Coordinates of C-alpha atoms in Angstrom, one line a residue:
M18 CA 0.0 0.0 0.0
S19 CA 2.5 2.6 -1.3
G20 CA -0.1 5.3 -2.0
N21 CA -3.6 6.1 -3.1
R22 CA -5.0 7.7 -6.2
E23 CA -8.3 9.3 -6.6
I24 CA -10.3 11.1 -9.3
H25 CA -11.7 14.5 -8.0
L26 CA -14.2 16.7 -9.7
A27 CA -12.1 19.8 -10.6
S28 CA -15.0 21.9 -12.2
R29 CA -18.6 21.6 -13.1
P30 CA -19.3 20.7 -16.8
Q31 CA -21.2 23.1 -19.0
G32 CA -22.9 20.8 -21.5
W33 CA -20.6 17.8 -22.4
P34 CA -18.0 17.0 -19.8
T35 CA -14.4 17.0 -20.8
A36 CA -11.2 15.7 -19.3
D37 CA -10.5 19.1 -17.8
N38 CA -13.5 18.7 -15.4
F39 CA -11.5 15.9 -13.6
R40 CA -8.3 15.7 -11.7
L41 CA -6.1 12.7 -10.7
V42 CA -5.0 13.3 -7.1
S43 CA -2.4 11.3 -5.1
T44 CA -3.1 10.8 -1.4
E45 CA -2.0 8.6 1.5
V46 CA -3.7 5.2 1.9
P47 CA -6.3 5.8 4.8
S48 CA -6.0 4.1 8.1
P49 CA -9.2 2.5 9.6
G50 CA -10.8 3.4 12.9
P51 CA -13.0 1.3 15.1
G52 CA -15.7 -0.4 12.9
Q53 CA -14.1 0.8 9.7
I54 CA -12.4 -1.1 6.9
V55 CA -10.0 -0.2 4.1
V56 CA -10.8 -1.8 0.7
R57 CA -8.4 -2.1 -2.3
N58 CA -10.9 -1.6 -5.1
Q59 CA -10.7 -4.0 -8.0
F60 CA -13.4 -2.6 -10.2
M61 CA -15.5 0.6 -10.2
S62 CA -18.6 1.4 -12.2
V63 CA -19.4 4.5 -14.2
D64 CA -23.0 5.2 -14.8
P65 CA -25.1 7.8 -16.7
Y66 CA -26.7 9.2 -13.5
M67 CA -23.4 10.5 -12.4
R68 CA -23.6 13.2 -15.1
G69 CA -26.5 14.8 -13.2
R70 CA -24.5 14.8 -9.9
M71 CA -21.8 16.9 -11.5
N72 CA -24.3 19.8 -11.7
D73 CA -24.9 21.8 -8.6
V74 CA -28.7 21.4 -8.6
K75 CA -31.1 19.9 -6.1
S76 CA -32.0 16.2 -7.1
Y77 CA -32.7 12.8 -5.6
V78 CA -29.0 12.5 -4.6
P79 CA -26.6 15.3 -3.6
P80 CA -24.3 16.7 -6.2
F81 CA -20.6 15.7 -6.3
A82 CA -18.3 18.2 -4.3
L83 CA -15.7 20.1 -6.1
D84 CA -12.1 19.2 -5.2
A85 CA -13.2 16.0 -3.7
P86 CA -13.4 12.4 -5.0
L87 CA -16.4 11.3 -6.8
D88 CA -18.1 8.2 -5.7
G89 CA -20.1 5.3 -7.2
G90 CA -20.4 1.5 -7.1
A91 CA -17.2 -0.4 -6.5
I92 CA -16.0 -3.9 -5.4
G93 CA -12.7 -4.9 -3.9
E94 CA -10.8 -6.7 -1.2
V95 CA -10.6 -5.7 2.4
V96 CA -7.0 -5.0 3.3
A97 CA -7.2 -3.5 6.7
G98 CA -9.6 -3.0 9.5
E99 CA -12.4 -5.1 11.1
A100 CA -16.2 -4.7 11.3
D101 CA -19.1 -6.9 12.2
G102 CA -19.1 -9.9 9.7
I103 CA -16.3 -8.5 7.7
R104 CA -12.6 -9.4 7.9
V105 CA -9.4 -8.8 6.0
G106 CA -9.4 -10.8 2.8
D107 CA -13.2 -10.6 2.2
T108 CA -14.6 -9.3 -1.0
V109 CA -17.1 -6.4 -0.5
L110 CA -19.4 -4.3 -2.6
H111 CA -19.7 -0.6 -1.6
G112 CA -20.3 2.9 -2.8
L113 CA -16.9 4.6 -2.8
G114 CA -15.5 4.2 -6.2
W115 CA -13.2 6.6 -8.2
R116 CA -10.3 5.8 -5.9
E117 CA -7.9 2.9 -5.5
Y118 CA -8.3 2.6 -1.7
A119 CA -11.6 3.3 0.1
L120 CA -12.2 3.9 3.8
L121 CA -15.7 3.1 4.9
D122 CA -17.9 2.1 7.8
G123 CA -18.2 -1.7 7.7
R124 CA -22.0 -1.3 7.8
S125 CA -22.0 0.3 4.3
A126 CA -20.2 -2.6 2.7
R127 CA -21.9 -5.8 1.6
R128 CA -19.8 -9.0 1.6
V129 CA -20.1 -11.1 -1.5
D130 CA -18.7 -14.5 -2.6
P131 CA -16.2 -14.2 -5.4
D132 CA -16.5 -17.9 -6.0
V133 CA -20.1 -17.6 -7.2
A134 CA -19.4 -15.2 -10.1
P135 CA -16.6 -13.0 -11.4
V136 CA -16.4 -10.0 -9.0
S137 CA -17.2 -7.6 -11.8
A138 CA -20.6 -9.2 -12.2
Y139 CA -21.7 -7.8 -8.8
L140 CA -21.5 -4.4 -10.4
S141 CA -23.5 -5.5 -13.4
V142 CA -25.8 -8.4 -13.9
L143 CA -25.9 -9.3 -10.2
G144 CA -25.8 -5.7 -8.9
M145 CA -27.6 -2.4 -9.3
T146 CA -27.7 -2.8 -13.1
G147 CA -29.4 -6.2 -13.1
L148 CA -31.8 -5.1 -10.3
T149 CA -32.8 -2.0 -12.3
A150 CA -33.7 -4.1 -15.3
Y151 CA -35.6 -6.7 -13.3
A152 CA -37.5 -4.3 -11.2
G153 CA -38.2 -1.7 -14.0
L154 CA -39.7 -4.3 -16.3
L155 CA -41.6 -6.7 -13.9
D156 CA -42.6 -4.3 -11.0
V157 CA -42.7 -0.8 -12.5
A158 CA -44.0 -1.6 -16.0
A159 CA -45.7 -4.9 -14.8
M160 CA -44.9 -6.8 -18.1
R161 CA -47.2 -9.6 -18.8
P162 CA -46.6 -12.7 -21.0
G163 CA -47.4 -12.2 -24.7
E164 CA -46.8 -8.4 -24.6
T165 CA -44.6 -6.4 -26.9
V166 CA -41.7 -4.7 -25.2
F167 CA -39.5 -1.8 -26.7
I168 CA -36.2 -0.9 -25.0
S169 CA -34.2 2.2 -25.9
G170 CA -30.4 2.1 -25.4
A171 CA -30.9 -1.7 -25.5
A172 CA -27.3 -2.5 -25.9
G173 CA -26.3 -0.9 -22.7
A174 CA -25.9 -2.6 -19.3
V175 CA -29.5 -2.2 -18.2
G176 CA -31.1 -2.4 -21.6
S177 CA -29.6 -5.7 -22.7
M178 CA -30.7 -7.3 -19.4
V179 CA -34.3 -5.9 -19.8
G180 CA -34.6 -7.5 -23.2
Q181 CA -33.4 -10.9 -22.1
I182 CA -35.5 -10.9 -19.0
A183 CA -38.5 -10.0 -21.0
K184 CA -38.0 -13.0 -23.3
L185 CA -37.4 -15.3 -20.3
K186 CA -40.6 -14.1 -18.8
G187 CA -42.8 -14.8 -21.9
A188 CA -42.8 -11.4 -23.8
G189 CA -44.4 -11.9 -27.3
R190 CA -42.0 -9.6 -29.0
V191 CA -38.9 -7.7 -27.8
V192 CA -37.6 -4.7 -29.8
G193 CA -34.4 -2.7 -29.1
S194 CA -32.8 0.4 -30.3
A195 CA -28.9 0.9 -30.3
G196 CA -26.3 3.2 -31.8
S197 CA -24.4 1.1 -34.2
P198 CA -24.7 -1.9 -36.6
A199 CA -22.5 -3.9 -34.3
K200 CA -24.7 -3.2 -31.3
V201 CA -27.8 -4.1 -33.3
K202 CA -26.2 -7.4 -34.3
R203 CA -25.5 -8.2 -30.6
L204 CA -29.1 -7.6 -29.6
T205 CA -30.2 -10.1 -32.3
A206 CA -27.7 -12.6 -30.8
L207 CA -29.1 -12.0 -27.3
G208 CA -32.6 -13.1 -28.6
F209 CA -34.3 -9.7 -29.4
D210 CA -37.0 -10.2 -32.1
A211 CA -36.0 -7.1 -33.8
A212 CA -33.4 -4.2 -33.3
F213 CA -32.5 -1.1 -35.2
D214 CA -29.9 1.6 -35.3
Y215 CA -31.4 4.9 -34.4
H216 CA -28.9 6.7 -36.6
D217 CA -30.5 5.2 -39.8
G218 CA -33.6 7.5 -39.7
P219 CA -36.5 8.7 -37.6
V220 CA -37.1 6.4 -34.5
R221 CA -40.8 6.6 -35.1
D222 CA -40.5 5.0 -38.6
A223 CA -38.0 2.3 -37.4
L224 CA -40.1 1.4 -34.4
K225 CA -43.3 1.1 -36.6
A226 CA -41.5 -1.3 -38.8
A227 CA -40.2 -3.4 -35.9
A228 CA -43.4 -3.5 -33.9
P229 CA -46.2 -3.2 -36.5
D230 CA -48.8 -4.2 -33.9
G231 CA -47.8 -1.5 -31.3
V232 CA -45.9 -1.5 -28.0
D233 CA -47.4 -2.5 -24.7
V234 CA -44.3 -1.9 -22.5
Y235 CA -41.6 0.8 -23.1
F236 CA -38.4 0.7 -21.0
D237 CA -36.8 4.2 -21.4
N238 CA -33.1 4.8 -21.1
V239 CA -32.8 7.6 -23.6
G240 CA -35.9 10.1 -23.6
G241 CA -36.2 12.5 -26.3
E242 CA -37.1 11.2 -29.7
H243 CA -37.3 7.7 -28.4
L244 CA -39.9 8.7 -25.7
E245 CA -41.9 10.6 -28.3
A246 CA -41.8 7.6 -30.8
A247 CA -42.8 5.2 -28.0
I248 CA -45.8 7.2 -26.9
G249 CA -46.9 7.2 -30.5
A250 CA -46.6 3.5 -30.9
M251 CA -48.0 2.4 -27.5
N252 CA -51.2 0.5 -27.3
L253 CA -54.2 1.2 -25.0
H254 CA -53.1 0.9 -21.4
G255 CA -49.4 0.8 -22.3
R256 CA -46.9 1.2 -19.5
A257 CA -43.6 3.1 -19.6
A258 CA -40.7 2.5 -17.0
I259 CA -38.7 5.7 -17.2
C260 CA -35.1 4.6 -16.1
G261 CA -33.0 7.4 -17.7
M262 CA -32.9 10.0 -20.4
I263 CA -29.3 10.1 -21.5
A264 CA -30.1 12.0 -24.7
Q265 CA -30.6 15.2 -22.7
Y266 CA -28.0 14.7 -19.8
N267 CA -25.4 16.9 -21.6
S268 CA -27.8 19.5 -23.3
A269 CA -27.3 23.1 -22.1
E270 CA -30.7 24.0 -23.3
P271 CA -34.0 22.5 -21.8
P272 CA -35.1 19.6 -24.1
A273 CA -38.3 19.9 -26.0
A274 CA -40.9 17.7 -24.3
P275 CA -42.4 14.9 -26.5
R276 CA -44.8 16.7 -28.9
N277 CA -47.5 14.0 -28.6
L278 CA -48.0 14.0 -24.8
A279 CA -51.8 14.4 -25.3
L280 CA -51.9 10.7 -26.5
V281 CA -51.2 9.8 -22.9
I282 CA -54.9 10.7 -22.2
G283 CA -56.7 8.8 -25.0
K284 CA -54.6 5.8 -24.7
R285 CA -54.7 5.7 -21.0
L286 CA -50.9 5.3 -20.7
T287 CA -48.8 5.1 -17.6
L288 CA -45.4 6.8 -17.6
R289 CA -43.6 6.1 -14.3
G290 CA -40.2 7.2 -13.4
F291 CA -38.3 5.0 -10.9
L292 CA -35.1 4.6 -8.8
V293 CA -33.6 1.2 -8.2
G294 CA -33.2 2.1 -4.5
D295 CA -36.9 1.9 -4.0
H296 CA -37.0 -1.8 -5.0
G297 CA -34.5 -3.3 -2.5
G298 CA -37.3 -5.6 -1.3
L299 CA -36.9 -7.5 -4.7
R300 CA -33.2 -8.2 -4.2
D301 CA -33.4 -11.7 -2.8
Q302 CA -36.0 -12.7 -5.4
F303 CA -33.9 -11.0 -8.1
V304 CA -30.6 -12.7 -7.0
T305 CA -32.3 -16.1 -6.9
E306 CA -33.9 -16.0 -10.3
V307 CA -31.2 -14.1 -12.2
G308 CA -28.5 -16.3 -10.5
G309 CA -30.4 -19.3 -11.7
W310 CA -30.6 -18.1 -15.3
L311 CA -26.8 -17.4 -15.3
R312 CA -26.0 -20.9 -14.0
E313 CA -28.3 -22.5 -16.7
G314 CA -26.7 -20.4 -19.4
R315 CA -29.9 -18.7 -20.3
L316 CA -28.7 -15.1 -19.6
S317 CA -25.7 -13.4 -21.0
Y318 CA -24.1 -10.1 -20.1
D319 CA -21.4 -7.9 -21.7
E320 CA -18.7 -5.8 -20.0
T321 CA -16.6 -3.0 -21.5
I322 CA -13.5 -2.7 -19.2
V323 CA -11.1 0.2 -19.1
D324 CA -7.8 -0.4 -17.1
G325 CA -6.5 2.2 -14.6
I326 CA -7.9 4.8 -12.2
E327 CA -6.3 7.4 -14.4
N328 CA -8.4 6.4 -17.3
A329 CA -11.8 6.5 -15.3
P330 CA -12.7 9.9 -16.7
E331 CA -12.3 8.7 -20.2
A332 CA -14.3 5.6 -19.5
F333 CA -17.2 7.8 -18.2
L334 CA -16.9 10.1 -21.3
G335 CA -16.9 7.0 -23.5
L336 CA -20.1 5.8 -21.7
L337 CA -21.8 9.1 -22.6
R338 CA -20.7 8.8 -26.1
G339 CA -22.1 5.3 -26.4
E340 CA -18.8 3.4 -26.7
N341 CA -19.6 0.7 -24.3
L342 CA -21.3 -2.6 -25.1
G343 CA -23.0 -3.7 -21.9
K344 CA -21.6 -2.5 -18.5
M345 CA -18.7 0.0 -18.6
L346 CA -16.3 -0.7 -15.8
V347 CA -12.9 0.5 -14.8
R348 CA -10.4 -2.1 -13.6
L349 CA -8.1 -0.7 -10.8

């Protein structure tokens, strides 16, 4: 433990973030106090929601502080300290990423078994990502067998899980949008019935061709044009789980609302935003069911891994540019 490196937020982005908004800082490895542990992080997550926390605005989570390390999901090995149920050598999941060594209260770490799955999986398919897909599709949108499901940003970490879970739960048709021909090809390999590259033309037209009988469930990761197209395509009593709106996260101007919101009335649609933290009660059910699918080889997941804490900002920027397939992770 010769030293620690962290990524600090150097300035607040105006529009699209750049490398200048981040700073690599060298610090001492922290020492634990009573009930605390020091974790040598092995993997950390970068996620779209982090862009919102870079703005100094009131939201459901506090903004990142300037000249301080960012935070987010991470997993690693306990190298010092002791807490109830956690010892040196254990692998733990926690919320202090963006640094090589994390000091935290043992109560804020969750011990996991590295022999059950690769440790990175606890940040993706078996972690917040997987639970977001599971809860959003089955609880928030209440998908029923035989229904048609449309997922925007479907080649990302959450979207790719939503599509596969929908098929495993009996969806009649699953359609996804993605940002490149390679991603469209991957969605087809994952079992999607249809997929399209949203760069090829209006989303409305592509969705109509892919789901000619309309959409019953929409899982939104993108917002904007995708949300407008989904509203137009949704059948009576359709439901939308609004997970994210990455299309507008870096916009300096307020986005134009979908121009067809009045259709929500006549179609009796439900558009419901959600946060994964509200669905912790599903965790045991989720782990049991998804873990079973993984063991049986019925569920696949993709990871895009960038090496080195110094490259964490570029991994985050790459995520916003859509350069990831599946979950974007940084290996420390």
